[in-house]
PDB file of C-alpha atoms and ligand atoms in Angstrom:
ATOM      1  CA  UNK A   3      58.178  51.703 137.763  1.00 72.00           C
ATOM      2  CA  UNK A   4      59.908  51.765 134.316  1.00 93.00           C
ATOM      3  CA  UNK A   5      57.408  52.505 131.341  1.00 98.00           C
ATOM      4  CA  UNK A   6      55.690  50.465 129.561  1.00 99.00           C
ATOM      5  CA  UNK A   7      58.184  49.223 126.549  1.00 99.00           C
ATOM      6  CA  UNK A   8      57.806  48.168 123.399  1.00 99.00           C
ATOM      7  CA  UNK A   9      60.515  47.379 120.969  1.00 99.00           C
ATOM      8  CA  UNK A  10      59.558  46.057 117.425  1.00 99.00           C
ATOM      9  CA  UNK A  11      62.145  44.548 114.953  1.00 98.00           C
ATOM     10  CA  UNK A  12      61.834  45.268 111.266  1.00 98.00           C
ATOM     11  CA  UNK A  13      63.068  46.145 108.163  1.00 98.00           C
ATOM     12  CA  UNK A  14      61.608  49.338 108.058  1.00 98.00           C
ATOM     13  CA  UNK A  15      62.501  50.952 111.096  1.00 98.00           C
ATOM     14  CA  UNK A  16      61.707  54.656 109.973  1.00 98.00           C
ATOM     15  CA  UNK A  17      57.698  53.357 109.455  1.00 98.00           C
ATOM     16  CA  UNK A  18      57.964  53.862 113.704  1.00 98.00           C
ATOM     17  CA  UNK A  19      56.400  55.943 115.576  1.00 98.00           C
ATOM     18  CA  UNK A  20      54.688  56.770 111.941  1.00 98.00           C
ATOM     19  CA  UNK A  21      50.940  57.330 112.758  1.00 98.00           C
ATOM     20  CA  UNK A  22      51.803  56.880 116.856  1.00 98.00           C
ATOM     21  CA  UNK A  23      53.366  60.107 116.732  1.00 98.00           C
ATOM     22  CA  UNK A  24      49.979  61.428 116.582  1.00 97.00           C
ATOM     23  CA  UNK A  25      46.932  61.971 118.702  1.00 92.00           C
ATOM     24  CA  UNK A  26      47.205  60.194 122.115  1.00 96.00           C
ATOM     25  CA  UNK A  27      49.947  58.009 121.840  1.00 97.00           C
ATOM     26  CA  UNK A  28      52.185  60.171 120.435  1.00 98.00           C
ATOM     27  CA  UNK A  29      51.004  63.109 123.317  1.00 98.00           C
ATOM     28  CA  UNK A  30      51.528  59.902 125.490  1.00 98.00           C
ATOM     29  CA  UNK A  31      55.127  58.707 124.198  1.00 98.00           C
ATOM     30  CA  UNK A  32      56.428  62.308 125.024  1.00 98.00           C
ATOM     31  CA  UNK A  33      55.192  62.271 128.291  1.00 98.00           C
ATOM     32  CA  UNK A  34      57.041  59.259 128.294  1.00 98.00           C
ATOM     33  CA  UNK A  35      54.061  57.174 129.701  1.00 98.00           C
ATOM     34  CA  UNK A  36      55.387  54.158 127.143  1.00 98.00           C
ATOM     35  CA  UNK A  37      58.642  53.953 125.302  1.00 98.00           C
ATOM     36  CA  UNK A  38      58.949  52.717 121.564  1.00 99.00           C
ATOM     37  CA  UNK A  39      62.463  51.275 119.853  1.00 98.00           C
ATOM     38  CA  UNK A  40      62.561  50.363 116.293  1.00 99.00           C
ATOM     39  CA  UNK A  41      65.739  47.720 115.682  1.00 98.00           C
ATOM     40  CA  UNK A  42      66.413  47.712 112.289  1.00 98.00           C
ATOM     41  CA  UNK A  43      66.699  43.381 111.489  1.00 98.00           C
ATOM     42  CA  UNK A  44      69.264  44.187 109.163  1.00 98.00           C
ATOM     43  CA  UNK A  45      72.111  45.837 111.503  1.00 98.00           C
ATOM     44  CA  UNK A  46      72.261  42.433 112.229  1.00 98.00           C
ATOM     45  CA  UNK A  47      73.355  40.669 108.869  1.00 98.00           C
ATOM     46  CA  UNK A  48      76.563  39.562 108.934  1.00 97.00           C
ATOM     47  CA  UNK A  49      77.859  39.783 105.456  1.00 96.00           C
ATOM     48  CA  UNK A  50      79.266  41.536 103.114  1.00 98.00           C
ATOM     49  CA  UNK A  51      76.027  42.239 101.323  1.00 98.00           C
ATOM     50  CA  UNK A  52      74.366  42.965 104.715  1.00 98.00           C
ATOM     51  CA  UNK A  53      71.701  40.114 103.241  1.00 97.00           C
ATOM     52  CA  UNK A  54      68.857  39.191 106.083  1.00 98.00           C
ATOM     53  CA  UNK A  55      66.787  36.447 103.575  1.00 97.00           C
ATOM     54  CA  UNK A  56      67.486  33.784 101.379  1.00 97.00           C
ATOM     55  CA  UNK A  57      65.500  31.342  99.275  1.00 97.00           C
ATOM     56  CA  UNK A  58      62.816  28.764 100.879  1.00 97.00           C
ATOM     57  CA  UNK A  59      64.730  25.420 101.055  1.00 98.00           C
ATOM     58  CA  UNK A  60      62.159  22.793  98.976  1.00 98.00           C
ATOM     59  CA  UNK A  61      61.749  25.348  96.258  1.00 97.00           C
ATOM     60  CA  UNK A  62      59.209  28.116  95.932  1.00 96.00           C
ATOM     61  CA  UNK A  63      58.443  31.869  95.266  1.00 96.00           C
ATOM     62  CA  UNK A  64      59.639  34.302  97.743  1.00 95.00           C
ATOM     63  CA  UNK A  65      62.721  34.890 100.702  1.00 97.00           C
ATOM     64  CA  UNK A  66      62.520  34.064 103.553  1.00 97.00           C
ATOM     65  CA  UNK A  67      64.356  35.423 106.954  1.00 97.00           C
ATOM     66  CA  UNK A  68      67.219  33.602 108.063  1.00 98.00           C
ATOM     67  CA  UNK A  69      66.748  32.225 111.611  1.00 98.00           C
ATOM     68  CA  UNK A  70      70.691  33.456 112.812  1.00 98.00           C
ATOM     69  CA  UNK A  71      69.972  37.526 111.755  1.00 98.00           C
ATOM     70  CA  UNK A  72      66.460  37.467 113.726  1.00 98.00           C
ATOM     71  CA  UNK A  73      67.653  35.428 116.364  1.00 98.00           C
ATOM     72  CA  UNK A  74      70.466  38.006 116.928  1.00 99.00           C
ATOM     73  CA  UNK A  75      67.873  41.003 116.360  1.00 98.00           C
ATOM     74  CA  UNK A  76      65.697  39.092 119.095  1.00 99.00           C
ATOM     75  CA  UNK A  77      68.489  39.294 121.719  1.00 99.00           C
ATOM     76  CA  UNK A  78      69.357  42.611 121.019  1.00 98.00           C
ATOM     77  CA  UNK A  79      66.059  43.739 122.227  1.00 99.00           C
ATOM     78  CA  UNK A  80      65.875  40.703 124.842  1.00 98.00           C
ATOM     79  CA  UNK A  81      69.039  42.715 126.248  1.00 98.00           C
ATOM     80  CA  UNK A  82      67.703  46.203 125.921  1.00 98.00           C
ATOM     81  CA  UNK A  83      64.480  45.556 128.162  1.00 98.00           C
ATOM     82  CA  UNK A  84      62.581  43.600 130.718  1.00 98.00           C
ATOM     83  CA  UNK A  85      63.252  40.191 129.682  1.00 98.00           C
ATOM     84  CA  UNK A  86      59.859  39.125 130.870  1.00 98.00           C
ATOM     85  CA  UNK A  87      58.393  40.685 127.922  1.00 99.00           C
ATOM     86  CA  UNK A  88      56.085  38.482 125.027  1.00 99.00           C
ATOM     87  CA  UNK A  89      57.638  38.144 121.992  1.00 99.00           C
ATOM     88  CA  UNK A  90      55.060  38.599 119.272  1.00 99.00           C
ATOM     89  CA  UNK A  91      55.310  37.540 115.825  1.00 98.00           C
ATOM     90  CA  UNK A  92      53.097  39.341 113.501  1.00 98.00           C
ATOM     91  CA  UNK A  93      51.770  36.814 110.631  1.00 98.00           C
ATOM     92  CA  UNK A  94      48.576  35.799 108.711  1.00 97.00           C
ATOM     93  CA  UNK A  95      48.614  32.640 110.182  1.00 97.00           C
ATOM     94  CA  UNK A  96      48.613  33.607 113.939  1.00 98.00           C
ATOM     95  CA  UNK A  97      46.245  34.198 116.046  1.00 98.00           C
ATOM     96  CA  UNK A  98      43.523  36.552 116.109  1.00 98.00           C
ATOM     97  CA  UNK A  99      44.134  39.708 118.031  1.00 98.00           C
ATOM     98  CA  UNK A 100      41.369  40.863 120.205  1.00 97.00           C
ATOM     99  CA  UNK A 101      40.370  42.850 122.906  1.00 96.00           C
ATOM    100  CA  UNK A 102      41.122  40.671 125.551  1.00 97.00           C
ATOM    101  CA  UNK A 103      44.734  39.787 124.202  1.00 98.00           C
ATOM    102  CA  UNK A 104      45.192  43.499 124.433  1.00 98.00           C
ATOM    103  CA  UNK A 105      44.135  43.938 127.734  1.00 98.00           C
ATOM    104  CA  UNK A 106      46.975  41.624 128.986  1.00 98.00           C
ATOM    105  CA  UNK A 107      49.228  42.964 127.099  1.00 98.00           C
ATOM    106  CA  UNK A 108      49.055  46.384 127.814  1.00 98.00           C
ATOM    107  CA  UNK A 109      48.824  45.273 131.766  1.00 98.00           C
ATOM    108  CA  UNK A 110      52.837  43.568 131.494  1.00 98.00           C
ATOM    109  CA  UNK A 111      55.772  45.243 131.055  1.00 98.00           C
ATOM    110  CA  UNK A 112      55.513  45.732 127.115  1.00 99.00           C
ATOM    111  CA  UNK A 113      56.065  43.770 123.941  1.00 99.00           C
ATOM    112  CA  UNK A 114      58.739  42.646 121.471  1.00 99.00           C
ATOM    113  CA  UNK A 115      57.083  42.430 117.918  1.00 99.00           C
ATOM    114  CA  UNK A 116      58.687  41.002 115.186  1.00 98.00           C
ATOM    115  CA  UNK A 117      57.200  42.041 111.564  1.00 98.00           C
ATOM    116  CA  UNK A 118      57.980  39.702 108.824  1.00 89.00           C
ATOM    117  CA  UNK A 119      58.214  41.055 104.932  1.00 79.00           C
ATOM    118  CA  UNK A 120      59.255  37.911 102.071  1.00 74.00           C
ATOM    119  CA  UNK A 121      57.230  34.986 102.107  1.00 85.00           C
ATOM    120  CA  UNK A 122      57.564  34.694 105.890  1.00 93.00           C
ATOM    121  CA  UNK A 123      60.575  33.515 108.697  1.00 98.00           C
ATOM    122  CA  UNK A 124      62.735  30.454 109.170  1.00 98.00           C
ATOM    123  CA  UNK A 125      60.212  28.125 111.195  1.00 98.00           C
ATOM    124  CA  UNK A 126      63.470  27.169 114.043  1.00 98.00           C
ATOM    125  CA  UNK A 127      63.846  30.780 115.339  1.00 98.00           C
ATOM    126  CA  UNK A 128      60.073  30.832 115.530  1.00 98.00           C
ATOM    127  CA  UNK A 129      59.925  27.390 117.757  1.00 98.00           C
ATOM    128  CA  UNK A 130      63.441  28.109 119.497  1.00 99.00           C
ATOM    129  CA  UNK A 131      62.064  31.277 120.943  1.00 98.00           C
ATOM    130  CA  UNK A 132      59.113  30.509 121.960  1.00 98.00           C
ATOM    131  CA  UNK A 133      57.196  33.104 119.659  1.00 98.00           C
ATOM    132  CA  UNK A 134      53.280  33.934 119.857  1.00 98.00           C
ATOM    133  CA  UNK A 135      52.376  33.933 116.716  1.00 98.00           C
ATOM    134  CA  UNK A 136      49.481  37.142 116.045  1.00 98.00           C
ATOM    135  CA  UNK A 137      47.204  38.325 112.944  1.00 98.00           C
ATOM    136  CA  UNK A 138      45.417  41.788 113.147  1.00 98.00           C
ATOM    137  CA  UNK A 139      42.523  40.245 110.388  1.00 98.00           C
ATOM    138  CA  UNK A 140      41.927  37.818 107.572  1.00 98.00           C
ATOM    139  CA  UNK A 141      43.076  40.439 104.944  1.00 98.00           C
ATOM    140  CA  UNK A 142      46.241  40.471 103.290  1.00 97.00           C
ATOM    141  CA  UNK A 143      49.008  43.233 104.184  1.00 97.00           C
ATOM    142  CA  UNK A 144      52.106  43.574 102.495  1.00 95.00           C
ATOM    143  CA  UNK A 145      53.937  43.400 105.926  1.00 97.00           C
ATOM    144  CA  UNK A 146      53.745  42.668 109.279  1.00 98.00           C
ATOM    145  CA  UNK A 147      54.315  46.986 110.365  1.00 98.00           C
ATOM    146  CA  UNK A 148      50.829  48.393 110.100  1.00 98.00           C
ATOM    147  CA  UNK A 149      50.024  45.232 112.533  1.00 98.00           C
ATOM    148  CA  UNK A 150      52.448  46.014 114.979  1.00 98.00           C
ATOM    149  CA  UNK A 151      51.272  49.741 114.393  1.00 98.00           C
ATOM    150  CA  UNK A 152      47.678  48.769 114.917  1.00 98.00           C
ATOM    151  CA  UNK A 153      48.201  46.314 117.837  1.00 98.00           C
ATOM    152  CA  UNK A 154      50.829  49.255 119.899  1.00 98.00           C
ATOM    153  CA  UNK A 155      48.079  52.072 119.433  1.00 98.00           C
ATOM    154  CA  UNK A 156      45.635  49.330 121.014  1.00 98.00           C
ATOM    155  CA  UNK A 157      47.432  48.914 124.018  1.00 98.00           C
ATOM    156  CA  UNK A 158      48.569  52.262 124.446  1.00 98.00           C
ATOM    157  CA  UNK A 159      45.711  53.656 124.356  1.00 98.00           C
ATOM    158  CA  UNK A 160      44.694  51.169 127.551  1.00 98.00           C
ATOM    159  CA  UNK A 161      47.883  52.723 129.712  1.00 98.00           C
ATOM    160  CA  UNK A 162      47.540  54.356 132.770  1.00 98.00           C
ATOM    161  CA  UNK A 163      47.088  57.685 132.459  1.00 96.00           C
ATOM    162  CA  UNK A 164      46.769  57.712 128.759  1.00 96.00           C
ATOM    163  CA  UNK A 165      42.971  58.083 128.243  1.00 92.00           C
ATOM    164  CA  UNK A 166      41.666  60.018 130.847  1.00 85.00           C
ATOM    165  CA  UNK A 167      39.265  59.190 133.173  1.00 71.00           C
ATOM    166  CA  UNK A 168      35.782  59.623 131.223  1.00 64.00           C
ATOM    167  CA  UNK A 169      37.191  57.604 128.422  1.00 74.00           C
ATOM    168  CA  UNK A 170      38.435  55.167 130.814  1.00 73.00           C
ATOM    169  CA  UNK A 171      34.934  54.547 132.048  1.00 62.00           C
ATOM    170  CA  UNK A 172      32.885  54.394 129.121  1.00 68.00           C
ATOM    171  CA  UNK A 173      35.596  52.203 128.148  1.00 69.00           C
ATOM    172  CA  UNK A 174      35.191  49.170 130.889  1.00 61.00           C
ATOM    173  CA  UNK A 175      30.682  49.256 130.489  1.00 59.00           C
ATOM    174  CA  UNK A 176      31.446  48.974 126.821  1.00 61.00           C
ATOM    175  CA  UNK A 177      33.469  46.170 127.188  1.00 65.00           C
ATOM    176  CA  UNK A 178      30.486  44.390 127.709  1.00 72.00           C
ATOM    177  CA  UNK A 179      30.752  43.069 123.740  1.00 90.00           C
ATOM    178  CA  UNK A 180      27.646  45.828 122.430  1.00 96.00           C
ATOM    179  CA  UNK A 181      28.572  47.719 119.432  1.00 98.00           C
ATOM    180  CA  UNK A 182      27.809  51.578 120.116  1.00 98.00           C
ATOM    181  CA  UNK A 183      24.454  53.096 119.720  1.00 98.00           C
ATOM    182  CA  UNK A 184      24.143  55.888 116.728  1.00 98.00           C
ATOM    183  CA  UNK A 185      25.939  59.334 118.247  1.00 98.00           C
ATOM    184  CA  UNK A 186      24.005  63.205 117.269  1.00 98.00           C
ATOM    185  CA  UNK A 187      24.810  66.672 117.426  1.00 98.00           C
ATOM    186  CA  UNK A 188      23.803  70.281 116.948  1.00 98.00           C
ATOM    187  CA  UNK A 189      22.005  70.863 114.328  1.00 98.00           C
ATOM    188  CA  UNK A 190      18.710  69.155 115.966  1.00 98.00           C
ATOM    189  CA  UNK A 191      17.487  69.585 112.149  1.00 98.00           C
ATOM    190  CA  UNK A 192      20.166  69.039 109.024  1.00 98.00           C
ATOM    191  CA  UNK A 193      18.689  68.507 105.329  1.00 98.00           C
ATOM    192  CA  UNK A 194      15.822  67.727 106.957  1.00 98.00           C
ATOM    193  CA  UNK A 195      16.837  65.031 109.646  1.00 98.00           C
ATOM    194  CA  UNK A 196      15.949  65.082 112.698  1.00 98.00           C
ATOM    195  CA  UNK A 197      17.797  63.989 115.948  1.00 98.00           C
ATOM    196  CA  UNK A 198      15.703  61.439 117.588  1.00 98.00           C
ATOM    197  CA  UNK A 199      13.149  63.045 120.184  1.00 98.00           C
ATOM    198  CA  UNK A 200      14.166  61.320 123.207  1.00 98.00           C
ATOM    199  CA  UNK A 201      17.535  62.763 122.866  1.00 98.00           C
ATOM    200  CA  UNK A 202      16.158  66.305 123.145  1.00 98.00           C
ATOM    201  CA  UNK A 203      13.989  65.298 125.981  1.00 98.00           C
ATOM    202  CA  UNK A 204      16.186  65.796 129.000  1.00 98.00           C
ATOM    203  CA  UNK A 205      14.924  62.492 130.587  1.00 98.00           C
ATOM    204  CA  UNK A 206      18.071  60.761 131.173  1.00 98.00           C
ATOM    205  CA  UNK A 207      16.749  57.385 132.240  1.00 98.00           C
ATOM    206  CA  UNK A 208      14.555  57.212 128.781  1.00 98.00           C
ATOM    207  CA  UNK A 209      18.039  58.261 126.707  1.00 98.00           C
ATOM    208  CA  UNK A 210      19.833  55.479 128.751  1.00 98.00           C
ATOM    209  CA  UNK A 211      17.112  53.022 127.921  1.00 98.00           C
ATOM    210  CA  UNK A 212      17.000  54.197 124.181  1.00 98.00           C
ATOM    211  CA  UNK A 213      20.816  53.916 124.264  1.00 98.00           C
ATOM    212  CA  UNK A 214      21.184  50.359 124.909  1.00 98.00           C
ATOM    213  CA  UNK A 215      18.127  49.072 122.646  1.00 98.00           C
ATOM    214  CA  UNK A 216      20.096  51.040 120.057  1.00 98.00           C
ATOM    215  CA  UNK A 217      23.216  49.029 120.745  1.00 98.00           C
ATOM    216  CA  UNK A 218      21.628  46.090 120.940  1.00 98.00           C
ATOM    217  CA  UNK A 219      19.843  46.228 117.785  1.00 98.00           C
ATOM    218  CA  UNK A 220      22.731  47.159 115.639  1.00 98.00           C
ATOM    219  CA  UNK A 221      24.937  44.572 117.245  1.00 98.00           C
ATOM    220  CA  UNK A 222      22.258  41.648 116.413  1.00 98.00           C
ATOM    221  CA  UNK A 223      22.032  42.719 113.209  1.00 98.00           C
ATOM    222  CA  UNK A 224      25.814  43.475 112.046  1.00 98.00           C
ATOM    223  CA  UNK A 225      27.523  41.321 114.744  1.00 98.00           C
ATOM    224  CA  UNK A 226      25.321  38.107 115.118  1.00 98.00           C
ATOM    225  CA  UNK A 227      28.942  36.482 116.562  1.00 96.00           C
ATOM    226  CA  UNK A 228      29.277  39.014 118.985  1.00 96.00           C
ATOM    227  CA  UNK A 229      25.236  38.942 120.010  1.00 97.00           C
ATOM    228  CA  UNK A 230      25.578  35.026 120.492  1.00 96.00           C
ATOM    229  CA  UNK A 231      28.864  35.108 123.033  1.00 90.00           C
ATOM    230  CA  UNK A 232      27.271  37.709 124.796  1.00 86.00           C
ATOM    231  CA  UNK A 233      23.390  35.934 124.885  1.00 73.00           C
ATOM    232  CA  UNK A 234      25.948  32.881 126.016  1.00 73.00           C
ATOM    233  CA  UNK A 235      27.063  34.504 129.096  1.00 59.00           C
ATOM    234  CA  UNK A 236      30.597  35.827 127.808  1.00 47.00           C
ATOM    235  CA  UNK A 237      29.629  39.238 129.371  1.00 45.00           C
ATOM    236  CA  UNK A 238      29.083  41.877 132.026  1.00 42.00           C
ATOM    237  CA  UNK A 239      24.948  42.598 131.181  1.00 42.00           C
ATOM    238  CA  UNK A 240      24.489  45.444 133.599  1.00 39.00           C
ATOM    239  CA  UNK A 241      23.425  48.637 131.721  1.00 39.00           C
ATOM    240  CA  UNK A 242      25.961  50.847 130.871  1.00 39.00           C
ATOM    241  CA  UNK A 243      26.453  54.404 132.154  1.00 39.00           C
ATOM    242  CA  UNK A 244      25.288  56.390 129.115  1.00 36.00           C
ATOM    243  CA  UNK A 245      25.468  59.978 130.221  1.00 39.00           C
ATOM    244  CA  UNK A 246      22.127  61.525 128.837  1.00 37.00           C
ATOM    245  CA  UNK A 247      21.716  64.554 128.221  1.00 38.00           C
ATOM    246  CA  UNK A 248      19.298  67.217 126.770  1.00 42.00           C
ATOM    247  CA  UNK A 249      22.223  69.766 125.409  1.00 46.00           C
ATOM    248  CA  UNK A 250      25.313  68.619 123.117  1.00 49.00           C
ATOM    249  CA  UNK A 251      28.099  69.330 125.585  1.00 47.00           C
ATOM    250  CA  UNK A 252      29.629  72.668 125.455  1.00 49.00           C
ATOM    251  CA  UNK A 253      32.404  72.878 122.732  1.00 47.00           C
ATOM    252  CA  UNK A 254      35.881  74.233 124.041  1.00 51.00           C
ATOM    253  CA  UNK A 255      38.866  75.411 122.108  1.00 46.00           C
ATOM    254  CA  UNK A 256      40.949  72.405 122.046  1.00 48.00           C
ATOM    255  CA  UNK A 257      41.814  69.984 119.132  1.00 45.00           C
ATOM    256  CA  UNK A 258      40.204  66.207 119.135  1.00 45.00           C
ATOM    257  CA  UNK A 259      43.834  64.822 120.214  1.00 41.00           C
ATOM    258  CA  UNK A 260      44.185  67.296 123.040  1.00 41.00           C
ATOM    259  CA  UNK A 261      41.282  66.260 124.993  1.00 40.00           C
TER     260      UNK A 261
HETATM  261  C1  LIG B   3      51.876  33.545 100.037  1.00 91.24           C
HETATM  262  C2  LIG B   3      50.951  33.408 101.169  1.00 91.24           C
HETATM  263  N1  LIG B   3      50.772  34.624 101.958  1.00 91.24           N
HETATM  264  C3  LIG B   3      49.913  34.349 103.138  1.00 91.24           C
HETATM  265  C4  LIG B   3      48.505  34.810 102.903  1.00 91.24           C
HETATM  266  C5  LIG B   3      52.072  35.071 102.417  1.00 91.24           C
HETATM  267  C6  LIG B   3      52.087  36.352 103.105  1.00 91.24           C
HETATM  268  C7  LIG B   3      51.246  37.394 102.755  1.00 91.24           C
HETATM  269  C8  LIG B   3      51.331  38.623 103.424  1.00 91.24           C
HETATM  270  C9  LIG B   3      52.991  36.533 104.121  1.00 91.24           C
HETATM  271  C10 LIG B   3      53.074  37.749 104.769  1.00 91.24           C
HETATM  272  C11 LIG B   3      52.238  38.793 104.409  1.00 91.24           C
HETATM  273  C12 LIG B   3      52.353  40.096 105.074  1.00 91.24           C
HETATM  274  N2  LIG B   3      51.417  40.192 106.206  1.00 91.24           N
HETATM  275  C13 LIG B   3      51.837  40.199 107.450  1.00 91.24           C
HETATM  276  O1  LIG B   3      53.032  40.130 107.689  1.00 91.24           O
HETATM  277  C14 LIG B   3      50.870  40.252 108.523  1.00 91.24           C
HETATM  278  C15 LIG B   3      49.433  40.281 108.500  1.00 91.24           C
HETATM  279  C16 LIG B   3      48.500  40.268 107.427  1.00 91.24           C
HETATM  280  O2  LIG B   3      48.819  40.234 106.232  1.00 91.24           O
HETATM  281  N3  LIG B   3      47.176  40.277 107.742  1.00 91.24           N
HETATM  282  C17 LIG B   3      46.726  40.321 109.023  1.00 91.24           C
HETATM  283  N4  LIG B   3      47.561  40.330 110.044  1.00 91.24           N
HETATM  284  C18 LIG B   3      48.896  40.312 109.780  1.00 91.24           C
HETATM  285  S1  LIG B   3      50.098  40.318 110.932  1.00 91.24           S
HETATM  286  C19 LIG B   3      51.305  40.286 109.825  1.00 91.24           C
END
């Protein structure tokens, strides 16, 4: 099976792998466990001045793309992969990226993600190729990169292989829709805190049980949105796997992003 592929189309195509290059999904690119392309929109202007925007027909601030340079950036990467891969618009008007939108992403062949800078892009190329239009968050970015940055390192991070197994499992009873409980380590006593007794205790059952009121509190009272879908039903409600413990675990000598 070919690797998972994503190509993104920008104007900015040295912003990629930027960040990726780090920590798993850049140890994860090398080992060539997902492939990343960059096409620059631009090497596909067509005149002299290489131009890729032009003013908004009806007046207005602001440039917008021109539906014939994208269109021809679009089949350039259309042609460079498996065809059968979404193509992904990244605007503040699309919608909402979530957890289950990266699931099914990162379980097809890939992505083709097209970042807009100027006031946006020509509405025909949008419609004529079917686009799915996505927003990372109801905050204003200055382009559509650090979405398609956020939303690769999302799915990547989901790939076979990528994770490892004990991630992979906390994963899948977290995706229950709880927010996680508070996390403590070694010093038991730091300017004069104390880690919560029943951590200490060695009774795994009664850390478990802590665990998940824990979760459930500070989900209820940060994420009243995501208490209500899942007191509606909208998830798994077994308890999760919480490996208790007395001890911390033991530390070893490699980094964070080599484990
Ligand atoms: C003038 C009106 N603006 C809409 C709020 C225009 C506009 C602002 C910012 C158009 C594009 C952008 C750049 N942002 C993105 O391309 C973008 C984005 C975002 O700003 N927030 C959350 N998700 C995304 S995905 C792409």
């Amino acid at each position: 099976m070919t690797a998972w592929h994503a190509s993104v189309l920008t104007l900015f195509p040295e912003m990629f792998p930027g960040p990726l290059g780090f920590s798993l999904a850049g140890r994860a690119l090398r080992e060539g466990r997902w492939r990343l392309e960059a096409i620059d929109i631009r090497a596909f202007a067509t005149d002299r001045h290489r131009s890729v925007d032009d003013a908004p027909f009806g007046g207005g601030a602001g440039m917008v793309l021109r539906p014939d340079v994208v269109d021809a950036a679009v089949a350039a990467a259309l042609a460079g992969g498996d065809p059968a891969r979404p193509l992904i618009y990244l605007t503040p008007r699309g919608a909402l990226l979530d957890q289950a939108m990266v699931r099914e992403l990162a379980a097809g062949p890939g992505c083709i993600l097209l970042c807009g800078r100027y006031e946006g892009v020509d509405q025909r190329v949008i419609e004529a190729r079917g686009m799915r239009e996505v927003s990372i968050g109801d905050y204003v970015l200055s382009g559509g990169e650090p979405a398609a940055l956020a939303l690769l390192d999302a799915c990547v991070r989901l790939l076979p292989g990528v994770m490892g197994e004990a991630a992979s499992a906390e994963e899948e009873s977290h995706a229950a829709g709880l927010l996680e409980y508070p996390h403590y380590t070694r010093p038991a006593e730091w300017q004069g805190r104390r880690v919560p007794e029943v951590l200490l205790s060695g009774h795994h059952a009664e850390v478990a049980r802590w665990r998940r009121a824990e979760a459930e509190r500070i989900t209820r009272e940060r994420r009243p949105d995501l208490w209500a879908k899942r007191a509606a039903g909208g998830g798994a409600t077994a308890a999760p796997d919480c490996h208790g413990r007395a001890e911390p675990p033991k530390r070893d000598a490699r980094k964070d992003h080599e484990r």
